[in-house]
Amino acid sequence: MSKMKKIISIIGARPQFIKMVMVKKELRKYEKFTELLLHTGQHYDKNMSDVFFQDLEIDSPNFFFRLGSGNHGRQTGLMLKNIEKILVQEMPDFVLIYGDTNSTLAGALAAAKLHIPIGHVESGLRSFDMKMPEEINRKISDHLSTLLFCPSKNSVNNAKNEGISSDKLFLVGDIMYDAVLFFSEKVLKKNTVLSALKLDNKNYILATIHRAENTDDPVRLKKLMLNLEKLSKKYTLVLPLHPRTRDAMKRYGIIFTSLSTLKLIEPVGYLTMSMLEKNAAIIITDSGGVQKEAYFHGVPCITIRDTTEWPELIDEGWNCLCSSLEFDLLLYKVERMVQKTGERPQLYGNGNAAVQIVKHLYNFIIT
Ligand code: UD1
Ligand code: UDP
């Protein structure tokens, strides 16, 4: 009988906990796989990390680094050094990386240099904006990976266009769709957030802002937040604030004055967030994951960016870009998008991405 195959999943930031959990559930079904979790500690606050392990019922990671935050070079470098140490110690048969954060990049670099095959979940996405740290992380991670698990047809084409061989590319659908379907019943039970925040179903805007391009420039962040505050005078607005944005606002002295209509809250757990998303009239965000979740829940979305890695959502009319700081333009888009209804084709598979990912892993590692 062949020996157990060891897989190390490398995670570190909020969206990765959600993506990893679905693959973990599927890996558990195979006796021949044993999976170890390595958490880089990129996100470390209770409501950015622990809450997901509790909410989604995942055991604590096998390895957890308390590296803290920092500039890209320092953060990625420290992760690389620490991940390499664990990989040398454990010598896994395979490494899984997720998404496009610095934890993804450090995981890819560490594994590739040790000649450990890599599977990249959420491959091939491109914004074609190299100013985004995520675009750099995606490109390098894709080119270092052995198996590229792509969520959409566009992502497969992007990878092909960069010369990545077709036999490495697997169109498996979006892992976050698996999560939305899997947790939908649990989400329905978690309905206290609407009453706690005094929100009426389909009568509020949910907003999240955390991207560097929106938070690092004080003038831009100030205007953006002012626009959200102005919008909240027309529609109640809920803003679970990412710590990056909270810190930037503090640093630049940006404060809200209408906290009765603008409901400023701490980051919430996944189930609470899903409840807020599902019942919103419209979502305003610069998050990658939230754009897709809006679509899965049938909620129109405005993306506060120039580009998106999810262009299918724009083509279908469920998402639109708005990086302008003109309040009137934002308001116009809100009033137009809020009326969006109609078909939602299955752009991202049918919710069995994890099944397919693990099947491909099995074919690669075991057979
Ligand atoms: C990272 C990812 C981004 C992803 C986001 C998900 C990179 C380059 N960026 O951005 O792609 O969309 O995670 O949320 O990897 N902070 C805390 N507590 C925490 C975590 C962060 O206070 O638990 C604060 C610190 O001030 C830190 C800042 O947030 O400097 C930024 O954190 P960092 O992980 O570097 O980047 P994110 O903006 O979270
Ligand atoms: N999310 C959450 N609580 C929040 C904000 C977001 O659970 O307060 C979830 C959201 O539902 C999605 C993921 O975090 O599943 C998206 O993460 P984020 O926006 O931080 O990063 P991105 O997707 O842009 O990389």
Tab-separated table of C-alpha atoms and ligand atoms in Angstrom:
chain	number	residue	atom	x	y	z
A	1	MET	CA	0.000	0.000	0.000
A	2	SER	CA	1.343	3.448	-0.915
A	3	LYS	CA	2.129	5.756	1.988
A	4	MET	CA	-0.006	8.749	2.998
A	5	LYS	CA	0.619	11.867	0.961
A	6	LYS	CA	1.244	15.061	2.880
A	7	ILE	CA	-0.187	18.353	1.679
A	8	ILE	CA	0.574	21.706	3.296
A	9	SER	CA	-1.977	24.468	2.737
A	10	ILE	CA	-0.544	27.950	3.109
A	11	ILE	CA	-2.937	30.658	4.241
A	12	GLY	CA	-2.656	33.960	6.074
A	13	ALA	CA	-5.356	36.475	5.148
A	14	ARG	CA	-9.117	36.577	5.683
A	15	PRO	CA	-10.318	35.451	2.241
A	16	GLN	CA	-7.894	32.522	2.296
A	17	PHE	CA	-9.455	31.018	5.424
A	18	ILE	CA	-12.769	30.860	3.581
A	19	LYS	CA	-11.281	29.361	0.400
A	20	MET	CA	-9.168	26.816	2.270
A	21	VAL	CA	-12.024	25.460	4.379
A	22	MET	CA	-13.893	24.073	1.391
A	23	VAL	CA	-10.835	22.262	0.022
A	24	LYS	CA	-10.063	20.957	3.508
A	25	LYS	CA	-13.539	19.419	3.799
A	26	GLU	CA	-12.978	17.573	0.533
A	27	LEU	CA	-9.419	16.476	1.312
A	28	ARG	CA	-10.683	14.877	4.516
A	29	LYS	CA	-12.696	12.408	2.447
A	30	TYR	CA	-9.516	10.838	1.056
A	31	GLU	CA	-7.683	8.467	3.398
A	32	LYS	CA	-4.490	8.841	1.411
A	33	PHE	CA	-4.200	12.563	2.051
A	34	THR	CA	-3.099	14.234	5.225
A	35	GLU	CA	-3.274	18.024	5.266
A	36	LEU	CA	-1.375	20.422	7.502
A	37	LEU	CA	-2.318	24.083	7.770
A	38	LEU	CA	0.318	26.781	7.789
A	39	HIS	CA	-0.984	30.224	8.801
A	40	THR	CA	1.534	32.978	8.071
A	41	GLY	CA	-0.162	35.343	10.524
A	42	GLN	CA	-0.579	38.027	7.851
A	43	HIS	CA	-3.962	38.656	9.470
A	44	TYR	CA	-3.885	38.198	13.214
A	45	ASP	CA	-6.655	40.235	14.911
A	46	LYS	CA	-9.367	38.052	16.433
A	47	ASN	CA	-11.966	39.385	14.005
A	48	MET	CA	-9.638	38.982	10.998
A	49	SER	CA	-8.463	35.454	11.807
A	50	ASP	CA	-9.740	33.484	14.864
A	51	VAL	CA	-13.382	34.252	14.093
A	52	PHE	CA	-13.136	32.330	10.814
A	53	PHE	CA	-11.681	29.236	12.459
A	54	GLN	CA	-14.538	29.314	14.997
A	55	ASP	CA	-17.347	30.209	12.584
A	56	LEU	CA	-16.303	27.727	9.923
A	57	GLU	CA	-15.356	25.055	12.487
A	58	ILE	CA	-11.763	24.505	11.427
A	59	ASP	CA	-9.079	23.249	13.835
A	60	SER	CA	-6.321	25.694	14.701
A	61	PRO	CA	-3.470	25.762	12.184
A	62	ASN	CA	-0.594	23.316	12.661
A	63	PHE	CA	1.887	26.151	12.165
A	64	PHE	CA	1.223	29.791	12.982
A	65	PHE	CA	3.729	32.617	12.686
A	66	ARG	CA	3.251	35.785	14.656
A	67	LEU	CA	5.065	38.033	12.202
A	68	GLY	CA	2.832	41.104	12.417
A	69	SER	CA	2.238	43.562	9.607
A	70	GLY	CA	4.857	45.414	7.582
A	71	ASN	CA	5.992	46.694	4.228
A	72	HIS	CA	5.772	44.243	1.354
A	73	GLY	CA	9.459	43.307	1.318
A	74	ARG	CA	9.708	42.741	5.046
A	75	GLN	CA	6.377	40.938	5.285
A	76	THR	CA	7.006	38.646	2.308
A	77	GLY	CA	10.627	38.052	3.299
A	78	LEU	CA	9.779	37.014	6.859
A	79	MET	CA	7.043	34.718	5.587
A	80	LEU	CA	9.396	33.165	3.033
A	81	LYS	CA	12.032	32.435	5.665
A	82	ASN	CA	9.524	30.874	8.050
A	83	ILE	CA	7.613	28.893	5.436
A	84	GLU	CA	10.850	27.471	4.041
A	85	LYS	CA	11.836	26.231	7.491
A	86	ILE	CA	8.553	24.333	7.875
A	87	LEU	CA	8.673	22.930	4.343
A	88	VAL	CA	12.233	21.644	4.877
A	89	GLN	CA	11.169	20.102	8.180
A	90	GLU	CA	7.961	18.513	6.861
A	91	MET	CA	8.908	17.807	3.234
A	92	PRO	CA	5.307	17.674	1.981
A	93	ASP	CA	4.378	15.980	-1.298
A	94	PHE	CA	2.392	19.026	-2.371
A	95	VAL	CA	1.709	22.630	-1.377
A	96	LEU	CA	-1.591	24.432	-1.868
A	97	ILE	CA	-1.755	28.226	-2.130
A	98	TYR	CA	-4.834	30.427	-2.388
A	99	GLY	CA	-5.638	33.730	-4.065
A	100	ASP	CA	-3.241	36.636	-4.445
A	101	THR	CA	-1.910	37.900	-1.139
A	102	ASN	CA	1.663	38.184	0.062
A	103	SER	CA	1.117	34.855	1.857
A	104	THR	CA	0.312	33.295	-1.543
A	105	LEU	CA	3.494	34.692	-3.062
A	106	ALA	CA	5.723	33.646	-0.157
A	107	GLY	CA	4.221	30.139	-0.239
A	108	ALA	CA	4.816	29.840	-3.983
A	109	LEU	CA	8.425	31.040	-3.757
A	110	ALA	CA	9.307	28.819	-0.821
A	111	ALA	CA	7.805	25.668	-2.361
A	112	ALA	CA	9.127	26.261	-5.883
A	113	LYS	CA	12.721	26.659	-4.674
A	114	LEU	CA	12.428	23.364	-2.816
A	115	HIS	CA	10.958	21.706	-5.940
A	116	ILE	CA	7.721	20.906	-4.162
A	117	PRO	CA	4.788	20.887	-6.606
A	118	ILE	CA	2.262	23.674	-6.063
A	119	GLY	CA	-1.473	23.909	-6.651
A	120	HIS	CA	-2.824	27.445	-6.969
A	121	VAL	CA	-6.482	27.858	-6.106
A	122	GLU	CA	-7.906	30.910	-7.932
A	123	SER	CA	-5.413	30.992	-10.771
A	124	GLY	CA	-5.311	33.062	-13.917
A	125	LEU	CA	-7.093	36.156	-12.624
A	126	ARG	CA	-5.739	39.414	-13.963
A	127	SER	CA	-6.646	43.059	-13.510
A	128	PHE	CA	-3.876	44.052	-15.978
A	129	ASP	CA	-2.798	46.674	-13.472
A	130	MET	CA	0.734	45.986	-12.304
A	131	LYS	CA	0.446	48.731	-9.687
A	132	MET	CA	-1.685	46.366	-7.633
A	133	PRO	CA	0.430	44.214	-5.304
A	134	GLU	CA	-2.103	41.438	-5.900
A	135	GLU	CA	-1.426	41.429	-9.666
A	136	ILE	CA	2.287	40.844	-9.035
A	137	ASN	CA	1.459	38.078	-6.558
A	138	ARG	CA	-0.956	36.398	-8.979
A	139	LYS	CA	1.395	36.439	-11.935
A	140	ILE	CA	4.402	35.056	-10.085
A	141	SER	CA	2.341	32.451	-8.222
A	142	ASP	CA	0.722	31.229	-11.437
A	143	HIS	CA	4.036	30.895	-13.234
A	144	LEU	CA	5.537	28.924	-10.329
A	145	SER	CA	2.567	26.585	-9.958
A	146	THR	CA	2.245	23.020	-11.182
A	147	LEU	CA	-1.553	22.803	-11.201
A	148	LEU	CA	-3.547	25.989	-11.793
A	149	PHE	CA	-7.136	25.827	-10.609
A	150	CYS	CA	-9.031	28.499	-12.538
A	151	PRO	CA	-12.447	29.855	-11.523
A	152	SER	CA	-13.616	31.236	-14.887
A	153	LYS	CA	-13.117	30.902	-18.642
A	154	ASN	CA	-11.447	34.321	-18.696
A	155	SER	CA	-8.921	33.182	-16.086
A	156	VAL	CA	-7.990	30.140	-18.187
A	157	ASN	CA	-7.490	32.380	-21.214
A	158	ASN	CA	-5.376	34.864	-19.263
A	159	ALA	CA	-3.008	32.100	-18.198
A	160	LYS	CA	-2.840	30.665	-21.725
A	161	ASN	CA	-2.089	34.116	-23.116
A	162	GLU	CA	0.934	34.305	-20.819
A	163	GLY	CA	2.233	31.053	-22.289
A	164	ILE	CA	1.242	28.747	-19.437
A	165	SER	CA	0.746	25.279	-20.848
A	166	SER	CA	-2.888	24.148	-21.212
A	167	ASP	CA	-2.211	20.830	-19.488
A	168	LYS	CA	-1.499	22.682	-16.230
A	169	LEU	CA	-4.813	24.573	-16.367
A	170	PHE	CA	-8.027	23.246	-14.852
A	171	LEU	CA	-11.303	25.136	-15.085
A	172	VAL	CA	-12.888	24.061	-11.789
A	173	GLY	CA	-15.179	26.981	-10.961
A	174	ASP	CA	-14.995	29.310	-8.016
A	175	ILE	CA	-14.267	27.913	-4.571
A	176	MET	CA	-16.136	30.822	-2.937
A	177	TYR	CA	-19.296	29.654	-4.661
A	178	ASP	CA	-18.840	26.285	-2.925
A	179	ALA	CA	-18.661	28.174	0.376
A	180	VAL	CA	-21.762	30.270	-0.301
A	181	LEU	CA	-23.792	27.152	-1.097
A	182	PHE	CA	-22.384	25.101	1.771
A	183	PHE	CA	-22.936	27.697	4.477
A	184	SER	CA	-26.255	29.099	3.239
A	185	GLU	CA	-28.355	27.244	5.813
A	186	LYS	CA	-26.083	28.245	8.683
A	187	VAL	CA	-26.234	31.843	7.433
A	188	LEU	CA	-30.021	31.899	7.608
A	189	LYS	CA	-29.873	30.897	11.262
A	190	LYS	CA	-27.425	33.686	11.973
A	191	ASN	CA	-30.000	36.400	11.400
A	192	THR	CA	-29.516	38.430	14.573
A	193	VAL	CA	-27.226	40.911	12.857
A	194	LEU	CA	-30.101	42.572	10.985
A	195	SER	CA	-32.096	43.179	14.151
A	196	ALA	CA	-28.983	44.092	16.146
A	197	LEU	CA	-28.151	46.809	13.623
A	198	LYS	CA	-31.829	47.722	13.074
A	199	LEU	CA	-31.617	46.967	9.364
A	200	ASP	CA	-34.584	46.321	7.111
A	201	ASN	CA	-34.252	43.597	4.534
A	202	LYS	CA	-33.189	45.012	1.117
A	203	ASN	CA	-33.235	48.513	2.488
A	204	TYR	CA	-29.580	49.213	3.168
A	205	ILE	CA	-26.221	49.443	1.444
A	206	LEU	CA	-23.336	47.227	2.556
A	207	ALA	CA	-19.897	48.716	1.924
A	208	THR	CA	-16.311	47.485	2.363
A	209	ILE	CA	-13.119	49.369	1.505
A	210	HIS	CA	-9.580	48.137	2.081
A	211	ARG	CA	-7.519	48.232	-1.131
A	212	ALA	CA	-4.191	50.048	-1.082
A	213	GLU	CA	-5.296	52.189	-4.036
A	214	ASN	CA	-8.210	53.510	-1.956
A	215	THR	CA	-6.640	53.693	1.492
A	216	ASP	CA	-3.071	54.882	0.957
A	217	ASP	CA	-3.838	58.329	-0.465
A	218	PRO	CA	-5.272	60.597	2.258
A	219	VAL	CA	-7.122	62.863	-0.169
A	220	ARG	CA	-8.741	59.935	-1.950
A	221	LEU	CA	-9.676	58.108	1.248
A	222	LYS	CA	-11.164	61.260	2.766
A	223	LYS	CA	-13.329	61.935	-0.283
A	224	LEU	CA	-14.373	58.301	-0.533
A	225	MET	CA	-15.467	58.176	3.079
A	226	LEU	CA	-17.238	61.507	2.745
A	227	ASN	CA	-19.143	60.091	-0.237
A	228	LEU	CA	-20.206	57.035	1.763
A	229	GLU	CA	-21.322	59.278	4.581
A	230	LYS	CA	-23.328	61.459	2.172
A	231	LEU	CA	-24.868	58.352	0.638
A	232	SER	CA	-25.897	57.147	4.095
A	233	LYS	CA	-28.192	60.171	4.397
A	234	LYS	CA	-30.260	58.666	1.556
A	235	TYR	CA	-29.810	54.954	2.257
A	236	THR	CA	-28.753	53.402	5.548
A	237	LEU	CA	-25.210	52.187	5.022
A	238	VAL	CA	-23.312	49.491	6.928
A	239	LEU	CA	-19.523	49.613	6.853
A	240	PRO	CA	-17.561	46.772	8.481
A	241	LEU	CA	-14.207	48.495	8.643
A	242	HIS	CA	-11.024	46.640	7.650
A	243	PRO	CA	-8.176	47.424	10.107
A	244	ARG	CA	-6.072	48.826	7.261
A	245	THR	CA	-8.774	51.409	6.567
A	246	ARG	CA	-9.378	52.063	10.274
A	247	ASP	CA	-5.654	52.751	10.777
A	248	ALA	CA	-5.443	54.960	7.686
A	249	MET	CA	-8.482	56.997	8.784
A	250	LYS	CA	-6.938	57.492	12.195
A	251	ARG	CA	-3.617	58.476	10.642
A	252	TYR	CA	-5.235	61.025	8.307
A	253	GLY	CA	-7.700	62.317	10.907
A	254	ILE	CA	-10.798	61.211	8.966
A	255	ILE	CA	-13.903	60.890	11.120
A	256	PHE	CA	-17.581	60.308	10.440
A	257	THR	CA	-20.180	62.614	11.902
A	258	SER	CA	-23.418	60.807	10.911
A	259	LEU	CA	-23.051	57.583	12.819
A	260	SER	CA	-26.797	57.031	13.064
A	261	THR	CA	-27.237	56.385	9.338
A	262	LEU	CA	-23.706	55.235	8.630
A	263	LYS	CA	-23.370	52.124	10.743
A	264	LEU	CA	-19.659	51.737	11.317
A	265	ILE	CA	-18.859	48.284	12.664
A	266	GLU	CA	-15.849	46.074	13.301
A	267	PRO	CA	-15.012	43.414	10.679
A	268	VAL	CA	-17.474	40.565	11.090
A	269	GLY	CA	-17.240	36.786	10.740
A	270	TYR	CA	-18.070	35.045	7.481
A	271	LEU	CA	-21.608	33.977	8.394
A	272	THR	CA	-22.575	37.425	9.617
A	273	MET	CA	-21.025	38.958	6.515
A	274	SER	CA	-22.970	36.583	4.294
A	275	MET	CA	-26.169	37.571	6.093
A	276	LEU	CA	-25.383	41.255	5.546
A	277	GLU	CA	-24.571	40.622	1.872
A	278	LYS	CA	-27.621	38.498	1.159
A	279	ASN	CA	-30.056	41.073	2.523
A	280	ALA	CA	-28.447	44.240	1.181
A	281	ALA	CA	-30.148	46.291	-1.531
A	282	ILE	CA	-26.759	46.913	-3.093
A	283	ILE	CA	-23.104	46.373	-2.210
A	284	ILE	CA	-20.314	48.915	-2.647
A	285	THR	CA	-16.857	47.411	-2.351
A	286	ASP	CA	-13.287	47.217	-3.536
A	287	SER	CA	-12.946	43.599	-2.396
A	288	GLY	CA	-12.412	40.798	-4.891
A	289	GLY	CA	-14.338	38.179	-2.938
A	290	VAL	CA	-17.249	40.438	-2.041
A	291	GLN	CA	-17.881	41.259	-5.731
A	292	LYS	CA	-18.500	37.587	-6.443
A	293	GLU	CA	-20.485	36.948	-3.291
A	294	ALA	CA	-22.771	39.824	-4.260
A	295	TYR	CA	-23.464	38.008	-7.519
A	296	PHE	CA	-24.007	34.657	-5.830
A	297	HIS	CA	-26.580	36.302	-3.537
A	298	GLY	CA	-28.207	38.172	-6.444
A	299	VAL	CA	-27.254	41.594	-5.093
A	300	PRO	CA	-26.006	44.284	-7.520
A	301	CYS	CA	-22.540	45.616	-6.829
A	302	ILE	CA	-20.534	48.779	-7.436
A	303	THR	CA	-16.777	48.267	-7.392
A	304	ILE	CA	-14.721	51.236	-6.260
A	305	ARG	CA	-11.824	50.525	-8.576
A	306	ASP	CA	-10.624	51.127	-12.182
A	307	THR	CA	-10.345	47.438	-12.981
A	308	THR	CA	-11.623	44.073	-11.849
A	309	GLU	CA	-10.376	40.507	-12.127
A	310	TRP	CA	-14.003	39.456	-12.483
A	311	PRO	CA	-14.985	41.117	-15.827
A	312	GLU	CA	-17.809	38.618	-16.412
A	313	LEU	CA	-19.774	40.360	-13.662
A	314	ILE	CA	-19.566	43.647	-15.534
A	315	ASP	CA	-20.580	41.966	-18.809
A	316	GLU	CA	-23.664	40.536	-17.095
A	317	GLY	CA	-24.581	43.949	-15.681
A	318	TRP	CA	-24.468	42.816	-12.025
A	319	ASN	CA	-21.362	44.828	-11.286
A	320	CYS	CA	-20.068	48.204	-12.433
A	321	LEU	CA	-16.841	50.046	-11.792
A	322	CYS	CA	-16.778	53.463	-10.155
A	323	SER	CA	-13.399	54.797	-9.156
A	324	SER	CA	-14.516	58.409	-9.626
A	325	LEU	CA	-14.710	60.585	-6.524
A	326	GLU	CA	-17.706	62.518	-7.918
A	327	PHE	CA	-20.538	61.965	-5.455
A	328	ASP	CA	-23.224	62.551	-8.072
A	329	LEU	CA	-21.785	59.840	-10.293
A	330	LEU	CA	-21.722	57.383	-7.403
A	331	LEU	CA	-25.307	58.244	-6.508
A	332	TYR	CA	-26.377	57.841	-10.143
A	333	LYS	CA	-24.762	54.405	-10.266
A	334	VAL	CA	-26.402	53.375	-7.003
A	335	GLU	CA	-29.825	54.447	-8.264
A	336	ARG	CA	-29.327	52.616	-11.548
A	337	MET	CA	-27.754	49.436	-10.167
A	338	VAL	CA	-30.222	49.014	-7.321
A	339	GLN	CA	-32.864	48.206	-9.902
A	340	LYS	CA	-30.895	45.361	-11.477
A	341	THR	CA	-32.748	42.066	-11.662
A	342	GLY	CA	-32.780	39.121	-14.032
A	343	GLU	CA	-30.749	36.090	-14.967
A	344	ARG	CA	-27.528	35.101	-13.271
A	345	PRO	CA	-25.738	32.585	-15.502
A	346	GLN	CA	-23.314	30.181	-13.819
A	347	LEU	CA	-20.154	32.105	-14.606
A	348	TYR	CA	-18.128	30.320	-11.980
A	349	GLY	CA	-19.104	26.668	-12.214
A	350	ASN	CA	-21.719	24.884	-10.202
A	351	GLY	CA	-20.324	24.933	-6.693
A	352	ASN	CA	-18.157	21.824	-6.847
A	353	ALA	CA	-14.763	23.438	-7.290
A	354	ALA	CA	-13.351	21.649	-4.222
A	355	VAL	CA	-14.425	18.241	-5.532
A	356	GLN	CA	-12.679	18.932	-8.817
A	357	ILE	CA	-9.554	20.383	-7.235
A	358	VAL	CA	-9.069	17.342	-5.016
A	359	LYS	CA	-9.796	14.979	-7.907
A	360	HIS	CA	-7.034	16.646	-9.946
A	361	LEU	CA	-4.717	16.524	-6.927
A	362	TYR	CA	-5.430	12.820	-6.578
A	363	ASN	CA	-4.645	12.204	-10.239
A	364	PHE	CA	-1.415	14.144	-9.946
A	365	ILE	CA	-0.137	12.851	-6.609
A	366	ILE	CA	-1.497	9.336	-6.252
A	367	THR	CA	-2.026	7.884	-9.709
B	1	UD1	C1	-4.303	41.812	2.257
B	1	UD1	C2	-3.990	41.453	0.809
B	1	UD1	C3	-5.168	41.814	-0.078
B	1	UD1	C4	-6.444	41.199	0.423
B	1	UD1	C5	-6.645	41.538	1.906
B	1	UD1	C6	-7.813	40.763	2.428
B	1	UD1	C7	-1.625	41.645	0.192
B	1	UD1	C8	-0.614	42.439	-0.541
B	1	UD1	N1	-2.840	42.201	0.313
B	1	UD1	O1	-4.455	43.213	2.305
B	1	UD1	O2	-4.928	41.318	-1.381
B	1	UD1	O3	-7.505	41.702	-0.320
B	1	UD1	O4	-5.483	41.157	2.648
B	1	UD1	O5	-8.382	41.366	3.546
B	1	UD1	O6	-1.343	40.560	0.623
B	1	UD1	N2	-4.071	44.882	10.088
B	1	UD1	C9	-4.424	44.781	11.420
B	1	UD1	N3	-4.810	43.550	11.869
B	1	UD1	C10	-4.811	42.433	11.114
B	1	UD1	C11	-4.425	42.561	9.764
B	1	UD1	C12	-4.052	43.800	9.276
B	1	UD1	O7	-4.439	45.752	12.165
B	1	UD1	O8	-5.178	41.347	11.604
B	1	UD1	C13	-3.719	46.226	9.569
B	1	UD1	C14	-2.262	46.604	9.790
B	1	UD1	O9	-2.232	47.984	9.992
B	1	UD1	C15	-1.647	46.287	8.451
B	1	UD1	C16	-2.764	46.614	7.476
B	1	UD1	O10	-3.948	46.242	8.157
B	1	UD1	O11	-0.485	47.022	8.181
B	1	UD1	C17	-2.677	45.887	6.158
B	1	UD1	O12	-2.624	44.468	6.340
B	1	UD1	P1	-1.967	43.541	5.225
B	1	UD1	O13	-2.207	42.126	5.560
B	1	UD1	O14	-0.574	43.945	4.970
B	1	UD1	O15	-2.759	43.913	3.915
B	1	UD1	P2	-4.323	43.994	3.667
B	1	UD1	O16	-4.656	45.398	3.351
B	1	UD1	O17	-5.047	43.319	4.757
B	2	UDP	N1	-15.581	39.197	4.890
B	2	UDP	C1	-15.950	38.874	6.182
B	2	UDP	N2	-16.116	39.899	7.090
B	2	UDP	C2	-15.936	41.200	6.767
B	2	UDP	C3	-15.567	41.516	5.439
B	2	UDP	C4	-15.380	40.493	4.520
B	2	UDP	O1	-16.134	37.715	6.504
B	2	UDP	O2	-16.096	42.061	7.647
B	2	UDP	C5	-15.388	38.102	3.928
B	2	UDP	C6	-16.195	38.231	2.661
B	2	UDP	O3	-17.490	37.693	2.845
B	2	UDP	C7	-15.358	37.442	1.669
B	2	UDP	C8	-13.947	37.715	2.142
B	2	UDP	O4	-14.044	38.127	3.504
B	2	UDP	O5	-15.616	36.060	1.785
B	2	UDP	C9	-13.322	38.791	1.311
B	2	UDP	O6	-12.182	39.234	1.924
B	2	UDP	P1	-11.556	40.653	1.678
B	2	UDP	O7	-12.560	41.587	1.163
B	2	UDP	O8	-10.844	41.022	2.921
B	2	UDP	O9	-10.404	40.342	0.598
B	2	UDP	P2	-10.368	40.162	-0.982
B	2	UDP	O10	-11.417	39.209	-1.395
B	2	UDP	O11	-10.516	41.512	-1.583
B	2	UDP	O12	-8.997	39.655	-1.224
